GROMACS .gro file of N, CA and C in nm:
model
  480
    1MET      N    1   0.102  -0.129   0.007
    1MET     CA    2  -0.027   0.001  -0.008
    1MET      C    3   0.030   0.089   0.019
    2SER      N    4   0.060   0.211  -0.100
    2SER     CA    5   0.136   0.315  -0.102
    2SER      C    6   0.105   0.413   0.039
    3HIS      N    7   0.170   0.497   0.060
    3HIS     CA    8   0.168   0.665   0.205
    3HIS      C    9   0.191   0.785   0.099
    4VAL      N   10   0.127   0.896   0.189
    4VAL     CA   11   0.154   0.993   0.199
    4VAL      C   12   0.198   1.010   0.322
    5THR      N   13   0.278   1.129   0.311
    5THR     CA   14   0.335   1.236   0.439
    5THR      C   15   0.233   1.365   0.408
    6PRO      N   16   0.172   1.422   0.592
    6PRO     CA   17   0.115   1.527   0.511
    6PRO      C   18   0.226   1.613   0.516
    7GLU      N   19   0.202   1.732   0.438
    7GLU     CA   20   0.273   1.864   0.428
    7GLU      C   21   0.242   2.053   0.481
    8PRO      N   22   0.252   2.109   0.501
    8PRO     CA   23   0.243   2.218   0.566
    8PRO      C   24   0.109   2.292   0.492
    9LEU      N   25   0.064   2.390   0.513
    9LEU     CA   26  -0.045   2.358   0.428
    9LEU      C   27  -0.032   2.530   0.397
   10THR      N   28  -0.005   2.524   0.230
   10THR     CA   29   0.035   2.675   0.223
   10THR      C   30  -0.060   2.708   0.096
   11ALA      N   31  -0.094   2.846   0.028
   11ALA     CA   32  -0.136   2.885  -0.019
   11ALA      C   33  -0.037   2.802  -0.218
   12ALA      N   34   0.065   2.792  -0.162
   12ALA     CA   35   0.130   2.710  -0.332
   12ALA      C   36   0.112   2.624  -0.303
   13GLY      N   37   0.115   2.536  -0.239
   13GLY     CA   38   0.097   2.392  -0.177
   13GLY      C   39  -0.024   2.341  -0.262
   14PHE      N   40  -0.111   2.454  -0.188
   14PHE     CA   41  -0.281   2.346  -0.211
   14PHE      C   42  -0.341   2.425  -0.334
   15ALA      N   43  -0.226   2.508  -0.424
   15ALA     CA   44  -0.287   2.613  -0.532
   15ALA      C   45  -0.443   2.550  -0.623
   16ALA      N   46  -0.357   2.360  -0.652
   16ALA     CA   47  -0.476   2.298  -0.721
   16ALA      C   48  -0.525   2.260  -0.672
   17PHE      N   49  -0.615   2.287  -0.522
   17PHE     CA   50  -0.753   2.227  -0.509
   17PHE      C   51  -0.805   2.341  -0.415
   18GLY      N   52  -0.754   2.443  -0.446
   18GLY     CA   53  -0.845   2.566  -0.397
   18GLY      C   54  -0.695   2.630  -0.330
   19ARG      N   55  -0.756   2.824  -0.191
   19ARG     CA   56  -0.727   2.801  -0.163
   19ARG      C   57  -0.716   2.823  -0.030
   20VAL      N   58  -0.620   2.934   0.044
   20VAL     CA   59  -0.601   2.932   0.169
   20VAL      C   60  -0.614   3.072   0.259
   21HIS      N   61  -0.668   3.083   0.398
   21HIS     CA   62  -0.696   3.215   0.397
   21HIS      C   63  -0.595   3.180   0.537
   22ASP      N   64  -0.520   3.304   0.601
   22ASP     CA   65  -0.426   3.238   0.727
   22ASP      C   66  -0.459   3.383   0.798
   23LEU      N   67  -0.576   3.358   0.911
   23LEU     CA   68  -0.643   3.473   0.978
   23LEU      C   69  -0.552   3.531   1.084
   24GLY      N   70  -0.480   3.504   1.116
   24GLY     CA   71  -0.348   3.509   1.170
   24GLY      C   72  -0.243   3.662   1.107
   25VAL      N   73  -0.289   3.665   0.991
   25VAL     CA   74  -0.180   3.744   0.896
   25VAL      C   75  -0.265   3.852   0.764
   26ASP      N   76  -0.221   4.020   0.815
   26ASP     CA   77  -0.312   4.088   0.764
   26ASP      C   78  -0.285   4.090   0.620
   27GLY      N   79  -0.341   4.070   0.498
   27GLY     CA   80  -0.297   4.039   0.353
   27GLY      C   81  -0.394   4.105   0.308
   28PRO      N   82  -0.422   4.083   0.116
   28PRO     CA   83  -0.516   4.118   0.066
   28PRO      C   84  -0.669   4.063   0.046
   29ASP      N   85  -0.636   3.928   0.155
   29ASP     CA   86  -0.797   3.892   0.148
   29ASP      C   87  -0.865   3.851   0.304
   30VAL      N   88  -0.776   3.926   0.381
   30VAL     CA   89  -0.747   3.895   0.545
   30VAL      C   90  -0.749   4.027   0.590
   31ARG      N   91  -0.838   4.066   0.673
   31ARG     CA   92  -0.807   4.170   0.767
   31ARG      C   93  -0.788   4.161   0.936
   32LEU      N   94  -0.703   4.207   1.004
   32LEU     CA   95  -0.694   4.190   1.149
   32LEU      C   96  -0.711   4.305   1.183
   33THR      N   97  -0.763   4.308   1.317
   33THR     CA   98  -0.859   4.396   1.384
   33THR      C   99  -0.764   4.344   1.526
   34LYS      N  100  -0.707   4.451   1.595
   34LYS     CA  101  -0.649   4.429   1.777
   34LYS      C  102  -0.725   4.506   1.870
   35GLY      N  103  -0.716   4.472   1.993
   35GLY     CA  104  -0.738   4.552   2.049
   35GLY      C  105  -0.651   4.566   2.195
   36PRO      N  106  -0.631   4.591   2.330
   36PRO     CA  107  -0.548   4.589   2.421
   36PRO      C  108  -0.454   4.468   2.440
   37ASP      N  109  -0.573   4.349   2.440
   37ASP     CA  110  -0.492   4.198   2.471
   37ASP      C  111  -0.616   4.114   2.356
   38TRP      N  112  -0.609   4.106   2.227
   38TRP     CA  113  -0.668   4.046   2.154
   38TRP      C  114  -0.652   4.121   2.014
   39LEU      N  115  -0.659   3.978   1.936
   39LEU     CA  116  -0.632   3.982   1.780
   39LEU      C  117  -0.761   3.915   1.723
   40ASP      N  118  -0.831   3.982   1.592
   40ASP     CA  119  -0.873   3.960   1.559
   40ASP      C  120  -0.897   3.906   1.378
   41GLY      N  121  -0.853   3.837   1.349
   41GLY     CA  122  -0.866   3.828   1.150
   41GLY      C  123  -1.005   3.745   1.096
   42PHE      N  124  -1.026   3.812   0.962
   42PHE     CA  125  -1.136   3.758   0.944
   42PHE      C  126  -1.119   3.836   0.728
   43THR      N  127  -1.196   3.695   0.727
   43THR     CA  128  -1.168   3.776   0.554
   43THR      C  129  -1.235   3.855   0.505
   44LEU      N  130  -1.171   3.887   0.367
   44LEU     CA  131  -1.304   4.010   0.335
   44LEU      C  132  -1.397   3.968   0.268
   45PRO      N  133  -1.325   3.893   0.146
   45PRO     CA  134  -1.468   3.809   0.066
   45PRO      C  135  -1.431   3.694   0.168
   46PRO      N  136  -1.655   3.641   0.107
   46PRO     CA  137  -1.718   3.544   0.146
   46PRO      C  138  -1.616   3.422   0.159
   47LEU      N  139  -1.661   3.333   0.255
   47LEU     CA  140  -1.572   3.200   0.286
   47LEU      C  141  -1.579   3.180   0.141
   48ILE      N  142  -1.737   3.111   0.084
   48ILE     CA  143  -1.717   3.009   0.047
   48ILE      C  144  -1.819   3.101  -0.082
   49ASP      N  145  -1.842   3.046  -0.195
   49ASP     CA  146  -1.950   3.136  -0.319
   49ASP      C  147  -2.049   3.036  -0.262
   50GLY      N  148  -2.118   3.147  -0.222
   50GLY     CA  149  -2.321   3.094  -0.153
   50GLY      C  150  -2.340   3.075  -0.017
   51ARG      N  151  -2.447   3.062   0.017
   51ARG     CA  152  -2.495   3.065   0.138
   51ARG      C  153  -2.504   2.933   0.224
   52GLY      N  154  -2.365   2.924   0.297
   52GLY     CA  155  -2.316   2.811   0.379
   52GLY      C  156  -2.389   2.776   0.453
   53HIS      N  157  -2.382   2.663   0.487
   53HIS     CA  158  -2.378   2.570   0.635
   53HIS      C  159  -2.257   2.576   0.684
   54LEU      N  160  -2.227   2.519   0.818
   54LEU     CA  161  -2.167   2.565   0.932
   54LEU      C  162  -2.163   2.354   0.995
   55GLY      N  163  -2.088   2.289   1.000
   55GLY     CA  164  -2.072   2.219   1.031
   55GLY      C  165  -1.956   2.161   1.142
   56MET      N  166  -1.905   2.065   1.197
   56MET     CA  167  -1.873   2.039   1.289
   56MET      C  168  -1.872   1.869   1.263
   57THR      N  169  -1.723   1.814   1.280
   57THR     CA  170  -1.701   1.742   1.295
   57THR      C  171  -1.596   1.607   1.376
   58ARG      N  172  -1.656   1.538   1.477
   58ARG     CA  173  -1.535   1.513   1.585
   58ARG      C  174  -1.448   1.366   1.500
   59ALA      N  175  -1.299   1.353   1.518
   59ALA     CA  176  -1.297   1.272   1.447
   59ALA      C  177  -1.132   1.234   1.483
   60PRO      N  178  -1.162   1.086   1.458
   60PRO     CA  179  -0.994   1.054   1.527
   60PRO      C  180  -0.934   1.075   1.477
   61ALA      N  181  -0.767   1.012   1.541
   61ALA     CA  182  -0.604   1.086   1.491
   61ALA      C  183  -0.592   1.008   1.346
   62ALA      N  184  -0.464   1.055   1.323
   62ALA     CA  185  -0.384   1.013   1.248
   62ALA      C  186  -0.260   0.904   1.293
   63PRO      N  187  -0.250   0.855   1.254
   63PRO     CA  188  -0.233   0.781   1.050
   63PRO      C  189  -0.365   0.696   1.040
   64TRP      N  190  -0.371   0.710   0.928
   64TRP     CA  191  -0.525   0.603   0.892
   64TRP      C  192  -0.519   0.561   0.784
   65THR      N  193  -0.559   0.482   0.732
   65THR     CA  194  -0.566   0.502   0.555
   65THR      C  195  -0.716   0.575   0.524
   66CYS      N  196  -0.679   0.567   0.370
   66CYS     CA  197  -0.710   0.652   0.310
   66CYS      C  198  -0.855   0.569   0.219
   67ARG      N  199  -0.964   0.513   0.257
   67ARG     CA  200  -1.025   0.424   0.203
   67ARG      C  201  -1.164   0.483   0.060
   68GLN      N  202  -1.146   0.577   0.123
   68GLN     CA  203  -1.315   0.673   0.018
   68GLN      C  204  -1.257   0.785   0.058
   69MET      N  205  -1.317   0.832  -0.096
   69MET     CA  206  -1.329   0.976  -0.073
   69MET      C  207  -1.489   1.068  -0.177
   70GLU      N  208  -1.503   1.207  -0.118
   70GLU     CA  209  -1.638   1.253  -0.196
   70GLU      C  210  -1.520   1.344  -0.257
   71ARG      N  211  -1.636   1.389  -0.289
   71ARG     CA  212  -1.653   1.498  -0.354
   71ARG      C  213  -1.791   1.657  -0.413
   72HIS      N  214  -1.773   1.777  -0.428
   72HIS     CA  215  -1.867   1.834  -0.419
   72HIS      C  216  -1.908   1.904  -0.554
   73PRO      N  217  -1.962   1.834  -0.692
   73PRO     CA  218  -1.996   1.909  -0.799
   73PRO      C  219  -2.069   2.091  -0.723
   74LEU      N  220  -2.101   2.103  -0.641
   74LEU     CA  221  -2.190   2.182  -0.689
   74LEU      C  222  -2.149   2.316  -0.509
   75THR      N  223  -2.033   2.274  -0.535
   75THR     CA  224  -2.063   2.378  -0.404
   75THR      C  225  -1.895   2.395  -0.366
   76GLU      N  226  -1.774   2.518  -0.306
   76GLU     CA  227  -1.691   2.448  -0.240
   76GLU      C  228  -1.733   2.450  -0.111
   77GLU      N  229  -1.544   2.396  -0.003
   77GLU     CA  230  -1.595   2.349   0.124
   77GLU      C  231  -1.516   2.395   0.196
   78ALA      N  232  -1.524   2.504   0.233
   78ALA     CA  233  -1.435   2.549   0.345
   78ALA      C  234  -1.393   2.424   0.491
   79LEU      N  235  -1.259   2.463   0.531
   79LEU     CA  236  -1.222   2.354   0.619
   79LEU      C  237  -1.153   2.377   0.747
   80PHE      N  238  -1.136   2.436   0.910
   80PHE     CA  239  -1.081   2.472   0.970
   80PHE      C  240  -1.137   2.444   1.119
   81CYS      N  241  -0.979   2.439   1.207
   81CYS     CA  242  -1.008   2.370   1.307
   81CYS      C  243  -1.050   2.453   1.465
   82ALA      N  244  -1.098   2.338   1.502
   82ALA     CA  245  -1.168   2.381   1.620
   82ALA      C  246  -1.054   2.429   1.740
   83GLY      N  247  -0.930   2.369   1.714
   83GLY     CA  248  -0.837   2.423   1.845
   83GLY      C  249  -0.713   2.366   1.809
   84ALA      N  250  -0.712   2.274   1.787
   84ALA     CA  251  -0.610   2.140   1.736
   84ALA      C  252  -0.545   2.176   1.591
   85PRO      N  253  -0.455   2.121   1.542
   85PRO     CA  254  -0.440   2.107   1.379
   85PRO      C  255  -0.502   1.949   1.306
   86ILE      N  256  -0.528   1.994   1.245
   86ILE     CA  257  -0.565   1.892   1.161
   86ILE      C  258  -0.519   1.794   1.057
   87VAL      N  259  -0.521   1.696   0.976
   87VAL     CA  260  -0.518   1.656   0.834
   87VAL      C  261  -0.554   1.620   0.750
   88LEU      N  262  -0.570   1.690   0.633
   88LEU     CA  263  -0.645   1.661   0.484
   88LEU      C  264  -0.578   1.623   0.414
   89ALA      N  265  -0.676   1.484   0.371
   89ALA     CA  266  -0.636   1.432   0.246
   89ALA      C  267  -0.675   1.469   0.151
   90VAL      N  268  -0.657   1.502   0.009
   90VAL     CA  269  -0.736   1.566  -0.146
   90VAL      C  270  -0.651   1.497  -0.262
   91ALA      N  271  -0.734   1.447  -0.316
   91ALA     CA  272  -0.679   1.410  -0.459
   91ALA      C  273  -0.754   1.519  -0.570
   92PRO      N  274  -0.688   1.567  -0.681
   92PRO     CA  275  -0.708   1.668  -0.794
   92PRO      C  276  -0.834   1.635  -0.837
   93PRO      N  277  -0.946   1.730  -0.867
   93PRO     CA  278  -1.111   1.767  -0.926
   93PRO      C  279  -1.050   1.654  -1.020
   94SER      N  280  -1.153   1.594  -1.072
   94SER     CA  281  -1.166   1.523  -1.245
   94SER      C  282  -1.286   1.485  -1.283
   95ALA      N  283  -1.302   1.426  -1.377
   95ALA     CA  284  -1.406   1.412  -1.464
   95ALA      C  285  -1.409   1.216  -1.421
   96ALA      N  286  -1.363   1.145  -1.378
   96ALA     CA  287  -1.324   1.015  -1.333
   96ALA      C  288  -1.442   0.973  -1.270
   97ASP      N  289  -1.494   0.882  -1.220
   97ASP     CA  290  -1.574   0.826  -1.092
   97ASP      C  291  -1.506   0.764  -1.024
   98ALA      N  292  -1.372   0.784  -0.949
   98ALA     CA  293  -1.310   0.797  -0.877
   98ALA      C  294  -1.143   0.879  -0.881
   99PRO      N  295  -1.147   0.871  -0.715
   99PRO     CA  296  -1.013   0.979  -0.752
   99PRO      C  297  -0.881   0.909  -0.786
  100ASP      N  298  -0.795   0.958  -0.846
  100ASP     CA  299  -0.639   0.872  -0.846
  100ASP      C  300  -0.556   0.889  -0.731
  101ALA      N  301  -0.585   0.727  -0.669
  101ALA     CA  302  -0.501   0.716  -0.563
  101ALA      C  303  -0.349   0.732  -0.538
  102ALA      N  304  -0.297   0.753  -0.711
  102ALA     CA  305  -0.109   0.812  -0.671
  102ALA      C  306  -0.111   1.005  -0.694
  103ALA      N  307  -0.254   1.040  -0.707
  103ALA     CA  308  -0.270   1.194  -0.680
  103ALA      C  309  -0.291   1.201  -0.547
  104ILE      N  310  -0.317   1.164  -0.463
  104ILE     CA  311  -0.371   1.231  -0.299
  104ILE      C  312  -0.252   1.281  -0.234
  105ARG      N  313  -0.256   1.382  -0.204
  105ARG     CA  314  -0.168   1.465  -0.118
  105ARG      C  315  -0.236   1.511   0.027
  106ALA      N  316  -0.173   1.552   0.136
  106ALA     CA  317  -0.222   1.572   0.272
  106ALA      C  318  -0.158   1.677   0.330
  107PHE      N  319  -0.215   1.780   0.380
  107PHE     CA  320  -0.213   1.876   0.435
  107PHE      C  321  -0.202   1.910   0.592
  108VAL      N  322  -0.155   1.930   0.669
  108VAL     CA  323  -0.146   2.018   0.769
  108VAL      C  324  -0.214   2.106   0.752
  109ILE      N  325  -0.353   2.143   0.823
  109ILE     CA  326  -0.392   2.233   0.882
  109ILE      C  327  -0.404   2.270   1.036
  110GLN      N  328  -0.315   2.430   1.047
  110GLN     CA  329  -0.243   2.495   1.197
  110GLN      C  330  -0.380   2.585   1.222
  111PRO      N  331  -0.467   2.609   1.344
  111PRO     CA  332  -0.596   2.686   1.399
  111PRO      C  333  -0.519   2.807   1.372
  112GLY      N  334  -0.592   2.894   1.308
  112GLY     CA  335  -0.585   3.002   1.252
  112GLY      C  336  -0.579   2.980   1.085
  113GLN      N  337  -0.583   2.888   1.036
  113GLN     CA  338  -0.615   2.872   0.876
  113GLN      C  339  -0.747   2.814   0.841
  114VAL      N  340  -0.716   2.848   0.726
  114VAL     CA  341  -0.868   2.813   0.673
  114VAL      C  342  -0.773   2.730   0.503
  115ALA      N  343  -0.880   2.653   0.464
  115ALA     CA  344  -0.894   2.567   0.374
  115ALA      C  345  -0.980   2.549   0.247
  116VAL      N  346  -1.002   2.608   0.169
  116VAL     CA  347  -1.096   2.615   0.119
  116VAL      C  348  -1.102   2.521  -0.027
  117MET      N  349  -1.119   2.382  -0.025
  117MET     CA  350  -1.146   2.330  -0.162
  117MET      C  351  -1.237   2.387  -0.264
  118ASN      N  352  -1.230   2.388  -0.397
  118ASN     CA  353  -1.294   2.382  -0.528
  118ASN      C  354  -1.371   2.326  -0.536
  119ARG      N  355  -1.427   2.314  -0.623
  119ARG     CA  356  -1.572   2.216  -0.595
  119ARG      C  357  -1.516   2.108  -0.712
  120ASN      N  358  -1.540   1.945  -0.696
  120ASN     CA  359  -1.533   1.858  -0.723
  120ASN      C  360  -1.402   1.817  -0.683
  121VAL      N  361  -1.266   1.882  -0.639
  121VAL     CA  362  -1.137   1.835  -0.554
  121VAL      C  363  -1.201   1.696  -0.428
  122TRP      N  364  -1.145   1.573  -0.432
  122TRP     CA  365  -1.161   1.469  -0.411
  122TRP      C  366  -1.090   1.516  -0.241
  123HIS      N  367  -1.183   1.398  -0.188
  123HIS     CA  368  -1.157   1.479  -0.001
  123HIS      C  369  -1.172   1.325   0.106
  124ASP      N  370  -1.173   1.308   0.153
  124ASP     CA  371  -1.080   1.239   0.317
  124ASP      C  372  -1.167   1.270   0.393
  125ALA      N  373  -1.268   1.262   0.518
  125ALA     CA  374  -1.267   1.339   0.616
  125ALA      C  375  -1.161   1.370   0.641
  126CYS      N  376  -1.142   1.465   0.761
  126CYS     CA  377  -1.013   1.527   0.821
  126CYS      C  378  -0.995   1.413   0.945
  127ARG      N  379  -0.841   1.444   0.993
  127ARG     CA  380  -0.824   1.358   1.118
  127ARG      C  381  -0.726   1.414   1.176
  128GLY      N  382  -0.743   1.443   1.308
  128GLY     CA  383  -0.626   1.503   1.409
  128GLY      C  384  -0.485   1.442   1.387
  129LEU      N  385  -0.412   1.539   1.349
  129LEU     CA  386  -0.245   1.578   1.389
  129LEU      C  387  -0.220   1.475   1.505
  130ASP      N  388  -0.261   1.465   1.650
  130ASP     CA  389  -0.162   1.434   1.752
  130ASP      C  390  -0.265   1.401   1.804
  131GLY      N  391  -0.414   1.370   1.772
  131GLY     CA  392  -0.451   1.305   1.884
  131GLY      C  393  -0.650   1.345   1.837
  132PRO      N  394  -0.662   1.285   1.842
  132PRO     CA  395  -0.859   1.349   1.797
  132PRO      C  396  -0.894   1.417   1.808
  133ALA      N  397  -0.913   1.549   1.702
  133ALA     CA  398  -0.939   1.662   1.704
  133ALA      C  399  -1.090   1.653   1.660
  134ALA      N  400  -1.139   1.795   1.690
  134ALA     CA  401  -1.316   1.893   1.583
  134ALA      C  402  -1.221   1.961   1.512
  135TYR      N  403  -1.341   2.001   1.360
  135TYR     CA  404  -1.290   2.096   1.301
  135TYR      C  405  -1.395   2.073   1.240
  136TYR      N  406  -1.444   2.230   1.212
  136TYR     CA  407  -1.547   2.280   1.160
  136TYR      C  408  -1.570   2.253   1.003
  137TRP      N  409  -1.632   2.277   0.946
  137TRP     CA  410  -1.671   2.278   0.807
  137TRP      C  411  -1.792   2.375   0.765
  138MET      N  412  -1.763   2.444   0.631
  138MET     CA  413  -1.852   2.544   0.559
  138MET      C  414  -1.880   2.445   0.438
  139ALA      N  415  -1.988   2.462   0.420
  139ALA     CA  416  -2.071   2.414   0.231
  139ALA      C  417  -2.208   2.397   0.206
  140ILE      N  418  -2.241   2.453   0.124
  140ILE     CA  419  -2.374   2.416   0.103
  140ILE      C  420  -2.472   2.275   0.034
  141CYS      N  421  -2.543   2.268   0.171
  141CYS     CA  422  -2.570   2.159   0.238
  141CYS      C  423  -2.708   2.111   0.132
  142GLY      N  424  -2.800   1.986   0.116
  142GLY     CA  425  -2.913   1.940   0.016
  142GLY      C  426  -2.898   1.968  -0.107
  143LEU      N  427  -2.758   1.984  -0.197
  143LEU     CA  428  -2.760   1.981  -0.320
  143LEU      C  429  -2.765   1.864  -0.388
  144GLY      N  430  -2.774   1.719  -0.324
  144GLY     CA  431  -2.796   1.595  -0.409
  144GLY      C  432  -2.703   1.564  -0.321
  145PRO      N  433  -2.659   1.426  -0.367
  145PRO     CA  434  -2.581   1.320  -0.296
  145PRO      C  435  -2.424   1.307  -0.326
  146ASP      N  436  -2.360   1.276  -0.262
  146ASP     CA  437  -2.180   1.336  -0.300
  146ASP      C  438  -2.142   1.197  -0.240
  147PRO      N  439  -2.142   1.072  -0.297
  147PRO     CA  440  -2.122   0.936  -0.312
  147PRO      C  441  -1.963   0.952  -0.263
  148TRP      N  442  -1.895   0.854  -0.155
  148TRP     CA  443  -1.786   0.821  -0.121
  148TRP      C  444  -1.767   0.703  -0.220
  149VAL      N  445  -1.611   0.713  -0.263
  149VAL     CA  446  -1.548   0.584  -0.318
  149VAL      C  447  -1.435   0.594  -0.309
  150ALA      N  448  -1.409   0.437  -0.340
  150ALA     CA  449  -1.256   0.411  -0.313
  150ALA      C  450  -1.188   0.459  -0.439
  151PRO      N  451  -1.037   0.535  -0.401
  151PRO     CA  452  -0.960   0.573  -0.477
  151PRO      C  453  -0.959   0.446  -0.614
  152ASP      N  454  -0.858   0.508  -0.726
  152ASP     CA  455  -0.832   0.364  -0.862
  152ASP      C  456  -0.790   0.236  -0.829
  153ALA      N  457  -0.678   0.259  -0.779
  153ALA     CA  458  -0.592   0.222  -0.748
  153ALA      C  459  -0.588   0.122  -0.578
  154GLY      N  460  -0.665   0.174  -0.545
  154GLY     CA  461  -0.671   0.113  -0.402
  154GLY      C  462  -0.686   0.216  -0.247
  155PRO      N  463  -0.629   0.159  -0.153
  155PRO     CA  464  -0.615   0.308  -0.021
  155PRO      C  465  -0.461   0.341  -0.030
  156VAL      N  466  -0.469   0.406   0.042
  156VAL     CA  467  -0.367   0.511   0.019
  156VAL      C  468  -0.297   0.503   0.208
  157GLU      N  469  -0.255   0.477   0.289
  157GLU     CA  470  -0.221   0.530   0.418
  157GLU      C  471  -0.141   0.648   0.488
  158VAL      N  472  -0.193   0.748   0.482
  158VAL     CA  473  -0.145   0.922   0.543
  158VAL      C  474  -0.123   0.906   0.672
  159ARG      N  475   0.025   0.962   0.658
  159ARG     CA  476   0.115   0.900   0.826
  159ARG      C  477   0.191   1.009   0.835
  160PRO      N  478   0.169   1.118   0.932
  160PRO     CA  479   0.241   1.209   1.006
  160PRO      C  480   0.396   1.182   1.013
   0.00000   0.00000   0.00000
């Protein structure tokens, strides 16, 4: 069985799958405001394209075997930590009926970072980097079934 090692989430590294917002860095897409003992960061553009629903997933820890992935043809999906780093496994969008196992990559999302996946990006559920972890997601729900399917060349281990 092949394996992937998660890499840090960066805008350049994640560009084939979507975009990254770092809510701790003032920039063209993030605005920071400060008080005497607090720092606030928010995205200037809307997080996803549409009126999204907010969800929360409680997940076990990495490592894991990525046996199934899903994709959303009708919505973007944003993922962000509830407090502890999480690992996201993705495969490029495609017209194929299954993700390409050889193209699976994994990224570590740190607290304060947001990964926004483009439509049709294949992805597994996230896992906690250092133990079980909760994370939030935002997408438009109720647009139709998004079936989970096995990668075309078998499962892939994701090992931090």
